[in-house]
PDB file of C-alpha atoms and ligand atoms in Angstrom:
ATOM      1  CA  ALA A   1     -84.923  23.919-102.943  1.00 58.00           C
ATOM      2  CA  VAL A   2     -84.837  21.067-100.910  1.00 68.00           C
ATOM      3  CA  ALA A   3     -87.492  18.401-101.950  1.00 66.00           C
ATOM      4  CA  GLU A   4     -90.093  17.701 -99.259  1.00 69.00           C
ATOM      5  CA  GLU A   5     -92.112  14.690 -99.072  1.00 73.00           C
ATOM      6  CA  GLU A   6     -95.869  15.002 -98.312  1.00 82.00           C
ATOM      7  CA  ASP A   7     -96.888  13.754 -94.901  1.00 86.00           C
ATOM      8  CA  SER A   8     -99.710  11.288 -94.698  1.00 87.00           C
ATOM      9  CA  GLU A   9    -102.655  12.168 -92.524  1.00 87.00           C
ATOM     10  CA  GLU A  10    -102.098   9.486 -89.855  1.00 89.00           C
ATOM     11  CA  ASP A  11     -98.464  11.038 -89.230  1.00 91.00           C
ATOM     12  CA  LEU A  12     -99.793  14.449 -88.429  1.00 95.00           C
ATOM     13  CA  VAL A  13    -100.354  15.657 -84.777  1.00 95.00           C
ATOM     14  CA  GLU A  14    -101.553  19.126 -83.598  1.00 96.00           C
ATOM     15  CA  ARG A  15     -99.065  21.749 -83.481  1.00 97.00           C
ATOM     16  CA  ALA A  16     -99.005  25.097 -81.424  1.00 97.00           C
ATOM     17  CA  PRO A  17    -100.160  28.319 -83.467  1.00 98.00           C
ATOM     18  CA  ILE A  18     -97.126  30.766 -84.188  1.00 96.00           C
ATOM     19  CA  VAL A  19     -98.244  34.253 -83.361  1.00 95.00           C
ATOM     20  CA  THR A  20     -96.742  37.666 -84.213  1.00 93.00           C
ATOM     21  CA  VAL A  21     -97.746  40.769 -82.322  1.00 93.00           C
ATOM     22  CA  MET A  22     -97.716  43.918 -84.624  1.00 92.00           C
ATOM     23  CA  GLY A  23     -98.780  47.526 -84.112  1.00 92.00           C
ATOM     24  CA  HIS A  24     -97.780  51.169 -83.944  1.00 94.00           C
ATOM     25  CA  VAL A  25     -94.796  52.108 -81.807  1.00 92.00           C
ATOM     26  CA  ASP A  26     -95.795  52.514 -78.182  1.00 96.00           C
ATOM     27  CA  HIS A  27     -99.186  50.967 -78.536  1.00 97.00           C
ATOM     28  CA  GLY A  28     -98.013  48.201 -76.179  1.00 96.00           C
ATOM     29  CA  LYS A  29     -96.414  45.201 -78.084  1.00 94.00           C
ATOM     30  CA  THR A  30     -93.483  44.956 -75.886  1.00 92.00           C
ATOM     31  CA  SER A  31     -95.538  45.116 -72.648  1.00 94.00           C
ATOM     32  CA  LEU A  32     -98.064  42.412 -74.023  1.00 95.00           C
ATOM     33  CA  LEU A  33     -95.189  40.050 -74.768  1.00 92.00           C
ATOM     34  CA  ASP A  34     -93.656  40.742 -71.424  1.00 88.00           C
ATOM     35  CA  HIS A  35     -96.687  40.143 -69.700  1.00 89.00           C
ATOM     36  CA  ILE A  36     -97.383  36.877 -71.353  1.00 90.00           C
ATOM     37  CA  ARG A  37     -93.919  35.620 -70.773  1.00 84.00           C
ATOM     38  CA  ASN A  38     -93.936  36.523 -67.047  1.00 79.00           C
ATOM     39  CA  ALA A  39     -97.566  36.522 -65.874  1.00 67.00           C
ATOM     40  CA  ASN A  40    -100.094  34.088 -64.564  1.00 57.00           C
ATOM     41  CA  VAL A  41    -101.592  33.060 -67.936  1.00 63.00           C
ATOM     42  CA  ILE A  42     -98.726  30.502 -67.930  1.00 64.00           C
ATOM     43  CA  ALA A  43     -98.811  27.257 -66.419  1.00 62.00           C
ATOM     44  CA  GLY A  44     -95.874  26.132 -64.330  1.00 60.00           C
ATOM     45  CA  GLU A  45     -92.689  28.072 -64.000  1.00 57.00           C
ATOM     46  CA  ALA A  46     -93.619  31.780 -64.481  1.00 54.00           C
ATOM     47  CA  GLY A  47     -90.832  34.084 -65.432  1.00 55.00           C
ATOM     48  CA  GLY A  48     -88.659  31.124 -66.522  1.00 67.00           C
ATOM     49  CA  ILE A  49     -88.128  32.581 -70.004  1.00 75.00           C
ATOM     50  CA  THR A  50     -84.785  34.268 -69.543  1.00 71.00           C
ATOM     51  CA  GLN A  51     -83.233  34.238 -72.842  1.00 76.00           C
ATOM     52  CA  HIS A  52     -84.178  36.389 -75.833  1.00 81.00           C
ATOM     53  CA  ILE A  53     -83.856  34.127 -78.756  1.00 85.00           C
ATOM     54  CA  GLY A  54     -86.537  35.651 -81.082  1.00 87.00           C
ATOM     55  CA  ALA A  55     -89.364  33.215 -80.235  1.00 90.00           C
ATOM     56  CA  TYR A  56     -90.776  31.696 -77.161  1.00 89.00           C
ATOM     57  CA  ASN A  57     -93.339  29.032 -76.451  1.00 89.00           C
ATOM     58  CA  VAL A  58     -95.768  29.077 -73.414  1.00 89.00           C
ATOM     59  CA  ARG A  59     -98.019  26.666 -71.923  1.00 87.00           C
ATOM     60  CA  LEU A  60    -101.295  28.446 -70.814  1.00 87.00           C
ATOM     61  CA  LYS A  61    -103.359  27.673 -67.707  1.00 83.00           C
ATOM     62  CA  ASN A  62    -105.635  25.741 -70.020  1.00 86.00           C
ATOM     63  CA  GLY A  63    -102.820  23.398 -71.023  1.00 89.00           C
ATOM     64  CA  ARG A  64    -102.466  24.730 -74.537  1.00 93.00           C
ATOM     65  CA  HIS A  65     -99.388  26.019 -76.031  1.00 94.00           C
ATOM     66  CA  ILE A  66     -98.737  29.193 -78.299  1.00 95.00           C
ATOM     67  CA  THR A  67     -95.477  30.161 -79.863  1.00 95.00           C
ATOM     68  CA  PHE A  68     -94.762  33.872 -79.870  1.00 94.00           C
ATOM     69  CA  LEU A  69     -92.393  35.412 -82.485  1.00 91.00           C
ATOM     70  CA  ASP A  70     -90.406  37.945 -80.362  1.00 82.00           C
ATOM     71  CA  THR A  71     -88.392  39.839 -82.996  1.00 73.00           C
ATOM     72  CA  PRO A  72     -88.092  43.584 -82.935  1.00 63.00           C
ATOM     73  CA  GLY A  73     -90.737  45.276 -84.860  1.00 55.00           C
ATOM     74  CA  HIS A  74     -92.623  43.809 -87.852  1.00 57.00           C
ATOM     75  CA  GLU A  75     -89.636  44.415 -90.078  1.00 61.00           C
ATOM     76  CA  ALA A  76     -88.709  40.842 -89.279  1.00 64.00           C
ATOM     77  CA  PHE A  77     -92.107  39.651 -90.474  1.00 68.00           C
ATOM     78  CA  THR A  78     -91.738  41.568 -93.781  1.00 71.00           C
ATOM     79  CA  ALA A  79     -88.076  40.490 -94.052  1.00 71.00           C
ATOM     80  CA  MET A  80     -88.909  36.927 -93.777  1.00 73.00           C
ATOM     81  CA  ARG A  81     -91.902  37.120 -96.106  1.00 72.00           C
ATOM     82  CA  ALA A  82     -89.635  38.824 -98.700  1.00 72.00           C
ATOM     83  CA  ARG A  83     -87.502  35.778 -98.473  1.00 72.00           C
ATOM     84  CA  GLY A  84     -90.549  33.566 -99.025  1.00 70.00           C
ATOM     85  CA  ALA A  85     -90.845  32.345 -95.450  1.00 74.00           C
ATOM     86  CA  GLN A  86     -94.152  32.341 -93.698  1.00 82.00           C
ATOM     87  CA  VAL A  87     -93.661  31.444 -90.172  1.00 88.00           C
ATOM     88  CA  THR A  88     -96.742  33.160 -88.645  1.00 92.00           C
ATOM     89  CA  ASP A  89    -100.168  31.480 -88.285  1.00 95.00           C
ATOM     90  CA  ILE A  90    -101.849  34.292 -86.516  1.00 96.00           C
ATOM     91  CA  ALA A  91    -101.290  38.071 -86.119  1.00 95.00           C
ATOM     92  CA  ILE A  92    -102.226  39.943 -83.138  1.00 96.00           C
ATOM     93  CA  ILE A  93    -102.600  43.647 -84.030  1.00 97.00           C
ATOM     94  CA  ILE A  94    -102.371  45.780 -80.854  1.00 97.00           C
ATOM     95  CA  ILE A  95    -103.867  49.302 -80.864  1.00 98.00           C
ATOM     96  CA  ALA A  96    -103.846  51.727 -77.984  1.00 98.00           C
ATOM     97  CA  ALA A  97    -107.236  52.828 -76.942  1.00 98.00           C
ATOM     98  CA  ASP A  98    -106.011  56.300 -76.041  1.00 98.00           C
ATOM     99  CA  ASP A  99    -104.670  56.762 -79.466  1.00 97.00           C
ATOM    100  CA  ASP A 100    -105.975  56.705 -83.014  1.00 96.00           C
ATOM    101  CA  ILE A 101    -105.523  53.951 -85.598  1.00 97.00           C
ATOM    102  CA  MET A 102    -101.920  55.007 -86.895  1.00 96.00           C
ATOM    103  CA  PRO A 103    -100.039  54.455 -90.159  1.00 94.00           C
ATOM    104  CA  GLN A 104     -98.069  51.747 -88.617  1.00 92.00           C
ATOM    105  CA  THR A 105    -101.302  49.911 -87.439  1.00 95.00           C
ATOM    106  CA  LYS A 106    -102.593  50.206 -90.891  1.00 95.00           C
ATOM    107  CA  GLU A 107     -99.301  48.879 -92.314  1.00 91.00           C
ATOM    108  CA  ALA A 108     -99.433  46.062 -89.897  1.00 91.00           C
ATOM    109  CA  ILE A 109    -103.009  45.100 -90.959  1.00 95.00           C
ATOM    110  CA  SER A 110    -102.098  45.111 -94.598  1.00 92.00           C
ATOM    111  CA  HIS A 111     -99.021  42.972 -93.968  1.00 89.00           C
ATOM    112  CA  ALA A 112    -101.355  40.371 -92.313  1.00 92.00           C
ATOM    113  CA  VAL A 113    -103.920  40.551 -95.049  1.00 94.00           C
ATOM    114  CA  ALA A 114    -101.278  40.256 -97.806  1.00 91.00           C
ATOM    115  CA  ALA A 115     -99.886  37.145 -96.093  1.00 90.00           C
ATOM    116  CA  ASN A 116    -103.342  35.762 -95.547  1.00 93.00           C
ATOM    117  CA  VAL A 117    -102.839  35.493 -91.811  1.00 94.00           C
ATOM    118  CA  PRO A 118    -105.926  35.729 -89.586  1.00 97.00           C
ATOM    119  CA  ILE A 119    -105.975  38.867 -87.324  1.00 97.00           C
ATOM    120  CA  VAL A 120    -107.083  39.222 -83.720  1.00 98.00           C
ATOM    121  CA  PHE A 121    -107.286  42.679 -82.414  1.00 98.00           C
ATOM    122  CA  ALA A 122    -106.094  43.662 -79.032  1.00 98.00           C
ATOM    123  CA  ILE A 123    -107.342  47.021 -77.953  1.00 98.00           C
ATOM    124  CA  ASN A 124    -104.818  48.132 -75.417  1.00 98.00           C
ATOM    125  CA  LYS A 125    -104.400  50.486 -72.411  1.00 98.00           C
ATOM    126  CA  ILE A 126    -108.082  50.255 -71.416  1.00 98.00           C
ATOM    127  CA  ASP A 127    -106.993  51.050 -67.825  1.00 98.00           C
ATOM    128  CA  LYS A 128    -106.074  54.573 -68.905  1.00 98.00           C
ATOM    129  CA  PRO A 129    -108.667  57.306 -68.191  1.00 96.00           C
ATOM    130  CA  GLY A 130    -108.645  58.528 -71.653  1.00 94.00           C
ATOM    131  CA  ALA A 131    -109.100  55.124 -73.269  1.00 98.00           C
ATOM    132  CA  ASN A 132    -111.855  54.929 -75.788  1.00 98.00           C
ATOM    133  CA  PRO A 133    -112.116  51.404 -77.316  1.00 98.00           C
ATOM    134  CA  ASP A 134    -115.321  52.135 -79.081  1.00 98.00           C
ATOM    135  CA  LYS A 135    -113.537  54.731 -81.127  1.00 98.00           C
ATOM    136  CA  ILE A 136    -110.975  52.194 -82.186  1.00 98.00           C
ATOM    137  CA  LYS A 137    -113.597  49.728 -83.208  1.00 98.00           C
ATOM    138  CA  GLU A 138    -115.443  52.488 -85.104  1.00 98.00           C
ATOM    139  CA  GLY A 139    -112.030  53.295 -86.914  1.00 98.00           C
ATOM    140  CA  LEU A 140    -111.568  49.552 -87.751  1.00 98.00           C
ATOM    141  CA  ALA A 141    -115.188  49.367 -89.111  1.00 98.00           C
ATOM    142  CA  GLN A 142    -114.416  52.265 -91.371  1.00 97.00           C
ATOM    143  CA  MET A 143    -111.544  50.284 -92.668  1.00 97.00           C
ATOM    144  CA  ASN A 144    -113.926  47.412 -93.359  1.00 96.00           C
ATOM    145  CA  PHE A 145    -112.653  45.357 -90.303  1.00 97.00           C
ATOM    146  CA  LEU A 146    -115.843  44.950 -88.357  1.00 98.00           C
ATOM    147  CA  VAL A 147    -115.310  43.314 -84.996  1.00 98.00           C
ATOM    148  CA  GLU A 148    -117.300  40.348 -83.835  1.00 96.00           C
ATOM    149  CA  GLU A 149    -119.139  42.129 -81.037  1.00 94.00           C
ATOM    150  CA  TRP A 150    -120.528  44.553 -83.653  1.00 96.00           C
ATOM    151  CA  GLY A 151    -121.599  41.696 -85.861  1.00 96.00           C
ATOM    152  CA  GLY A 152    -118.397  41.419 -87.899  1.00 97.00           C
ATOM    153  CA  LYS A 153    -115.977  38.532 -88.409  1.00 96.00           C
ATOM    154  CA  TYR A 154    -112.890  39.894 -86.574  1.00 98.00           C
ATOM    155  CA  GLN A 155    -112.296  38.857 -83.088  1.00 98.00           C
ATOM    156  CA  SER A 156    -111.060  41.681 -80.840  1.00 98.00           C
ATOM    157  CA  GLN A 157    -110.234  41.931 -76.981  1.00 98.00           C
ATOM    158  CA  ASP A 158    -109.944  44.963 -74.771  1.00 98.00           C
ATOM    159  CA  ILE A 159    -106.867  44.484 -72.857  1.00 98.00           C
ATOM    160  CA  SER A 160    -104.463  46.252 -70.473  1.00 98.00           C
ATOM    161  CA  ALA A 161    -101.103  44.852 -71.138  1.00 96.00           C
ATOM    162  CA  LYS A 162     -99.828  46.585 -68.139  1.00 95.00           C
ATOM    163  CA  LYS A 163    -102.265  45.190 -65.691  1.00 94.00           C
ATOM    164  CA  GLY A 164    -102.867  42.013 -67.573  1.00 93.00           C
ATOM    165  CA  ASP A 165    -106.709  42.480 -67.906  1.00 96.00           C
ATOM    166  CA  GLY A 166    -108.244  40.592 -70.646  1.00 96.00           C
ATOM    167  CA  VAL A 167    -104.896  38.960 -71.763  1.00 95.00           C
ATOM    168  CA  PHE A 168    -105.971  35.475 -71.031  1.00 93.00           C
ATOM    169  CA  GLU A 169    -109.279  36.003 -72.924  1.00 96.00           C
ATOM    170  CA  LEU A 170    -107.156  37.421 -75.758  1.00 97.00           C
ATOM    171  CA  LEU A 171    -105.171  34.301 -76.038  1.00 96.00           C
ATOM    172  CA  GLU A 172    -108.225  32.178 -75.894  1.00 96.00           C
ATOM    173  CA  LYS A 173    -109.366  33.987 -78.954  1.00 97.00           C
ATOM    174  CA  VAL A 174    -106.059  33.331 -80.539  1.00 98.00           C
ATOM    175  CA  LEU A 175    -106.521  29.590 -79.921  1.00 97.00           C
ATOM    176  CA  LEU A 176    -110.078  29.627 -81.427  1.00 97.00           C
ATOM    177  CA  GLU A 177    -108.519  30.996 -84.582  1.00 97.00           C
ATOM    178  CA  ALA A 178    -105.725  28.413 -84.290  1.00 97.00           C
ATOM    179  CA  ASP A 179    -108.613  25.665 -84.031  1.00 97.00           C
ATOM    180  CA  MET A 180    -110.162  26.787 -87.241  1.00 96.00           C
ATOM    181  CA  LEU A 181    -106.641  26.553 -89.056  1.00 97.00           C
ATOM    182  CA  GLU A 182    -106.285  22.909 -87.870  1.00 96.00           C
ATOM    183  CA  LEU A 183    -102.479  23.322 -87.547  1.00 97.00           C
ATOM    184  CA  LYS A 184    -100.684  20.075 -87.959  1.00 97.00           C
ATOM    185  CA  ALA A 185     -97.220  18.697 -88.357  1.00 97.00           C
ATOM    186  CA  ASN A 186     -95.381  15.511 -88.449  1.00 97.00           C
ATOM    187  CA  PRO A 187     -92.729  15.188 -85.686  1.00 97.00           C
ATOM    188  CA  ASN A 188     -91.336  12.028 -87.070  1.00 96.00           C
ATOM    189  CA  ARG A 189     -89.327  13.124 -90.030  1.00 96.00           C
ATOM    190  CA  ASN A 190     -86.332  15.304 -90.864  1.00 96.00           C
ATOM    191  CA  ALA A 191     -86.682  18.789 -89.613  1.00 98.00           C
ATOM    192  CA  ALA A 192     -87.665  21.832 -91.621  1.00 97.00           C
ATOM    193  CA  GLY A 193     -87.800  25.170 -90.153  1.00 96.00           C
ATOM    194  CA  THR A 194     -87.020  28.887 -90.480  1.00 94.00           C
ATOM    195  CA  VAL A 195     -84.193  30.831 -89.307  1.00 93.00           C
ATOM    196  CA  ILE A 196     -85.364  33.886 -87.342  1.00 91.00           C
ATOM    197  CA  GLU A 197     -82.199  35.304 -86.050  1.00 90.00           C
ATOM    198  CA  SER A 198     -78.348  34.671 -86.156  1.00 92.00           C
ATOM    199  CA  SER A 199     -75.217  35.988 -84.892  1.00 93.00           C
ATOM    200  CA  LEU A 200     -71.538  35.265 -84.474  1.00 95.00           C
ATOM    201  CA  ASP A 201     -70.829  34.664 -80.717  1.00 92.00           C
ATOM    202  CA  LYS A 202     -67.299  34.895 -79.629  1.00 92.00           C
ATOM    203  CA  GLY A 203     -67.454  31.918 -77.382  1.00 91.00           C
ATOM    204  CA  ARG A 204     -69.921  29.560 -79.221  1.00 92.00           C
ATOM    205  CA  GLY A 205     -69.274  30.408 -82.959  1.00 95.00           C
ATOM    206  CA  TYR A 206     -72.253  30.863 -85.244  1.00 97.00           C
ATOM    207  CA  VAL A 207     -75.618  30.934 -83.448  1.00 96.00           C
ATOM    208  CA  ALA A 208     -78.930  30.654 -85.239  1.00 96.00           C
ATOM    209  CA  THR A 209     -82.382  30.702 -83.768  1.00 95.00           C
ATOM    210  CA  VAL A 210     -84.601  28.341 -85.731  1.00 96.00           C
ATOM    211  CA  LEU A 211     -88.385  27.958 -85.450  1.00 95.00           C
ATOM    212  CA  VAL A 212     -89.284  24.332 -86.563  1.00 97.00           C
ATOM    213  CA  SER A 213     -92.241  23.966 -88.902  1.00 95.00           C
ATOM    214  CA  ASN A 214     -92.146  20.367 -89.385  1.00 96.00           C
ATOM    215  CA  GLY A 215     -90.199  17.274 -88.136  1.00 97.00           C
ATOM    216  CA  THR A 216     -87.806  17.211 -85.155  1.00 98.00           C
ATOM    217  CA  LEU A 217     -84.451  18.869 -85.070  1.00 98.00           C
ATOM    218  CA  ARG A 218     -81.944  16.866 -83.046  1.00 98.00           C
ATOM    219  CA  GLN A 219     -78.410  17.269 -81.708  1.00 98.00           C
ATOM    220  CA  GLY A 220     -76.238  15.589 -84.154  1.00 98.00           C
ATOM    221  CA  ASP A 221     -78.262  16.220 -87.294  1.00 98.00           C
ATOM    222  CA  ILE A 222     -76.664  17.526 -90.353  1.00 98.00           C
ATOM    223  CA  ILE A 223     -78.250  20.653 -91.355  1.00 98.00           C
ATOM    224  CA  LEU A 224     -78.410  23.047 -94.262  1.00 98.00           C
ATOM    225  CA  ALA A 225     -79.723  26.684 -93.915  1.00 97.00           C
ATOM    226  CA  GLY A 226     -79.365  29.052 -96.918  1.00 94.00           C
ATOM    227  CA  THR A 227     -75.771  28.945 -97.894  1.00 95.00           C
ATOM    228  CA  ASN A 228     -74.611  27.456 -94.681  1.00 97.00           C
ATOM    229  CA  TYR A 229     -74.408  23.983 -93.405  1.00 98.00           C
ATOM    230  CA  GLY A 230     -72.988  22.028 -90.517  1.00 98.00           C
ATOM    231  CA  ARG A 231     -73.861  19.570 -87.759  1.00 98.00           C
ATOM    232  CA  VAL A 232     -75.997  20.541 -84.784  1.00 98.00           C
ATOM    233  CA  LYS A 233     -73.458  20.721 -81.947  1.00 98.00           C
ATOM    234  CA  ALA A 234     -75.959  21.921 -79.330  1.00 98.00           C
ATOM    235  CA  LEU A 235     -79.562  23.166 -78.920  1.00 97.00           C
ATOM    236  CA  PHE A 236     -80.861  25.555 -76.312  1.00 95.00           C
ATOM    237  CA  ASN A 237     -84.328  26.619 -75.586  1.00 91.00           C
ATOM    238  CA  GLU A 238     -85.683  30.051 -74.547  1.00 88.00           C
ATOM    239  CA  ARG A 239     -84.960  29.135 -70.878  1.00 85.00           C
ATOM    240  CA  GLY A 240     -81.296  28.843 -71.683  1.00 88.00           C
ATOM    241  CA  GLN A 241     -81.497  25.001 -71.059  1.00 91.00           C
ATOM    242  CA  ARG A 242     -79.628  22.605 -73.308  1.00 95.00           C
ATOM    243  CA  ILE A 243     -81.986  20.281 -75.029  1.00 96.00           C
ATOM    244  CA  LYS A 244     -81.588  17.290 -77.203  1.00 97.00           C
ATOM    245  CA  GLU A 245     -84.353  17.880 -79.667  1.00 98.00           C
ATOM    246  CA  VAL A 246     -86.933  20.445 -80.660  1.00 97.00           C
ATOM    247  CA  GLY A 247     -90.128  19.653 -82.446  1.00 97.00           C
ATOM    248  CA  PRO A 248     -92.900  21.534 -84.542  1.00 97.00           C
ATOM    249  CA  SER A 249     -93.800  25.143 -83.531  1.00 97.00           C
ATOM    250  CA  GLN A 250     -90.810  25.195 -81.011  1.00 95.00           C
ATOM    251  CA  ALA A 251     -87.687  27.459 -81.389  1.00 95.00           C
ATOM    252  CA  ALA A 252     -84.153  26.709 -80.393  1.00 96.00           C
ATOM    253  CA  THR A 253     -80.788  28.208 -80.802  1.00 96.00           C
ATOM    254  CA  VAL A 254     -78.642  25.950 -82.822  1.00 98.00           C
ATOM    255  CA  LEU A 255     -74.702  25.800 -82.622  1.00 98.00           C
ATOM    256  CA  GLY A 256     -72.797  24.294 -85.301  1.00 97.00           C
ATOM    257  CA  LEU A 257     -73.406  25.989 -88.663  1.00 98.00           C
ATOM    258  CA  ASN A 258     -70.316  27.195 -90.622  1.00 97.00           C
ATOM    259  CA  GLY A 259     -71.721  30.659 -91.046  1.00 96.00           C
ATOM    260  CA  ALA A 260     -74.706  32.931 -90.054  1.00 95.00           C
ATOM    261  CA  PRO A 261     -77.752  32.393 -92.178  1.00 94.00           C
ATOM    262  CA  GLN A 262     -80.214  35.270 -92.909  1.00 90.00           C
ATOM    263  CA  ALA A 263     -83.504  35.646 -91.111  1.00 89.00           C
ATOM    264  CA  GLY A 264     -86.007  33.952 -93.288  1.00 89.00           C
ATOM    265  CA  ASP A 265     -83.661  31.204 -94.732  1.00 92.00           C
ATOM    266  CA  GLN A 266     -85.075  27.768 -94.671  1.00 93.00           C
ATOM    267  CA  LEU A 267     -83.331  25.078 -92.522  1.00 96.00           C
ATOM    268  CA  HIS A 268     -83.411  21.322 -93.311  1.00 97.00           C
ATOM    269  CA  SER A 269     -82.005  18.400 -91.682  1.00 98.00           C
ATOM    270  CA  MET A 270     -80.197  16.458 -94.550  1.00 97.00           C
ATOM    271  CA  ASN A 271     -79.349  12.804 -94.745  1.00 96.00           C
ATOM    272  CA  THR A 272     -75.583  13.300 -95.560  1.00 96.00           C
ATOM    273  CA  GLU A 273     -73.044  15.964 -95.001  1.00 95.00           C
ATOM    274  CA  GLN A 274     -71.930  15.691 -98.460  1.00 96.00           C
ATOM    275  CA  GLU A 275     -75.443  16.569 -99.746  1.00 96.00           C
ATOM    276  CA  ALA A 276     -75.689  19.448 -97.321  1.00 97.00           C
ATOM    277  CA  ARG A 277     -72.273  20.867 -98.435  1.00 97.00           C
ATOM    278  CA  GLU A 278     -73.063  20.549-102.105  1.00 97.00           C
ATOM    279  CA  ILE A 279     -76.270  22.386-101.920  1.00 97.00           C
ATOM    280  CA  ALA A 280     -74.873  25.127 -99.752  1.00 96.00           C
ATOM    281  CA  THR A 281     -71.767  25.612-102.147  1.00 95.00           C
ATOM    282  CA  LYS A 282     -74.097  25.702-105.102  1.00 96.00           C
ATOM    283  CA  ARG A 283     -76.304  28.182-103.568  1.00 94.00           C
ATOM    284  CA  GLU A 284     -73.312  30.401-102.577  1.00 92.00           C
ATOM    285  CA  GLN A 285     -71.909  30.223-106.084  1.00 93.00           C
ATOM    286  CA  LEU A 286     -75.378  31.145-107.420  1.00 91.00           C
ATOM    287  CA  ALA A 287     -75.551  34.109-105.132  1.00 87.00           C
ATOM    288  CA  ARG A 288     -72.115  35.318-106.099  1.00 88.00           C
ATOM    289  CA  GLU A 289     -73.046  35.028-109.746  1.00 88.00           C
ATOM    290  CA  GLN A 290     -76.080  37.014-109.118  1.00 85.00           C
ATOM    291  CA  GLY A 291     -73.864  39.523-107.415  1.00 76.00           C
ATOM    292  CA  LEU A 292     -75.951  39.268-104.152  1.00 60.00           C
ATOM    293  CA  ARG A 293     -74.354  39.624-100.828  1.00 56.00           C
ATOM    294  CA  THR A 294     -73.153  36.154 -99.460  1.00 49.00           C
ATOM    295  CA  THR A 295     -74.215  35.335 -95.967  1.00 52.00           C
ATOM    296  CA  ARG A 296     -70.694  34.267 -94.759  1.00 49.00           C
ATOM    297  CA  ARG A 297     -69.428  37.104 -92.528  1.00 46.00           C
TER     298      ARG A 297
HETATM  299  P1  GDP B 301     -94.308  49.168 -77.984  1.00 82.27           P
HETATM  300  O1  GDP B 301     -93.518  50.095 -78.543  1.00 82.27           O
HETATM  301  O2  GDP B 301     -95.513  48.869 -78.785  1.00 82.27           O
HETATM  302  O3  GDP B 301     -93.467  47.906 -77.681  1.00 82.27           O
HETATM  303  O4  GDP B 301     -94.938  49.617 -76.757  1.00 82.27           O
HETATM  304  P2  GDP B 301     -94.454  49.358 -75.012  1.00 82.27           P
HETATM  305  O5  GDP B 301     -95.036  48.067 -74.570  1.00 82.27           O
HETATM  306  O6  GDP B 301     -93.053  49.743 -74.917  1.00 82.27           O
HETATM  307  O7  GDP B 301     -95.517  50.478 -74.314  1.00 82.27           O
HETATM  308  C1  GDP B 301     -95.289  51.820 -74.489  1.00 82.27           C
HETATM  309  C2  GDP B 301     -95.723  52.529 -73.254  1.00 82.27           C
HETATM  310  O8  GDP B 301     -96.939  52.360 -73.014  1.00 82.27           O
HETATM  311  C3  GDP B 301     -94.864  52.056 -72.080  1.00 82.27           C
HETATM  312  O9  GDP B 301     -94.603  53.224 -71.352  1.00 82.27           O
HETATM  313  C4  GDP B 301     -95.959  51.168 -71.433  1.00 82.27           C
HETATM  314  O10 GDP B 301     -95.602  51.189 -69.996  1.00 82.27           O
HETATM  315  C5  GDP B 301     -97.173  51.798 -71.802  1.00 82.27           C
HETATM  316  N1  GDP B 301     -98.229  50.899 -71.759  1.00 82.27           N
HETATM  317  C6  GDP B 301     -98.324  49.624 -72.474  1.00 82.27           C
HETATM  318  N2  GDP B 301     -99.516  49.023 -72.332  1.00 82.27           N
HETATM  319  C7  GDP B 301    -100.200  49.721 -71.438  1.00 82.27           C
HETATM  320  C8  GDP B 301    -101.371  49.521 -70.786  1.00 82.27           C
HETATM  321  O11 GDP B 301    -102.110  48.421 -70.923  1.00 82.27           O
HETATM  322  N3  GDP B 301    -101.857  50.411 -69.861  1.00 82.27           N
HETATM  323  C9  GDP B 301    -101.023  51.706 -69.614  1.00 82.27           C
HETATM  324  N4  GDP B 301    -101.467  52.541 -68.828  1.00 82.27           N
HETATM  325  N5  GDP B 301     -99.832  51.769 -70.251  1.00 82.27           N
HETATM  326  C10 GDP B 301     -99.314  50.826 -71.051  1.00 82.27           C
END
């Protein structure tokens, strides 16, 4: 692994929480993420998030920021965890109020618990005539997840992802959790982050979406990600705009790697290309010796 120095307290600044939405299929995960991306909970340019890069950051009307992991299903969450990457700070577990607590809901809850990630429950589809949010809260209580309004410690919010009811309140509850976590990072150091997606693009070469956890990633940086390395040729944000740098809790697509790293691979800015190449080569040798699939495709 790449050695990382401790940051001293005075170098640390607040960073936005990184949030994953998980739940049973059809319970409204996509609708919620779409609503947040487009709707009036966002300050400034609504609907400006045009690119799917696997994560996006929004500034809410209250001026605060949240970064959402927007990867298909919670498979990404588990895959990344399996590779030792913990990118999520808070999990929103979405449950349709016209349905039951389903197997995938339970699975999502256990993933969050295993990862020690705080949970906020979103009880969705309350606009539907058959919706019964109390039944869901009852079910949660039976699983020992007592919601706050019933005297428990878990925050929950009734929402309609379709109409937008309760969504802002939900996000305020997420921010409350974030406050308790005291999330901080040092923007003035070499970047460290996690690869959340990667692909080979015909025109642009290898493209990786990186969620920066600490430091600032800049155009021109020498980077190492898994068994791949390179120099950052260009950075783009979720609005498809070319940017010069990306800081903590922000995601960007990165051009310039010599291969496609895997989701969950750690990315680091390095001081010299030689060092990056050596570590990448060593890792690749190791992977080959262990008979593992190499990431160069
Ligand atoms: P996902 O599989 O969890 O991503 O679920 P989707 O967001 O795709 O939603 C599944 C279906 O439920 C879609 O037809 C949505 O339009 C619908 N849906 C999602 N949220 C709501 C809601 O708050 N109210 C109503 N009435 N329908 C909803």
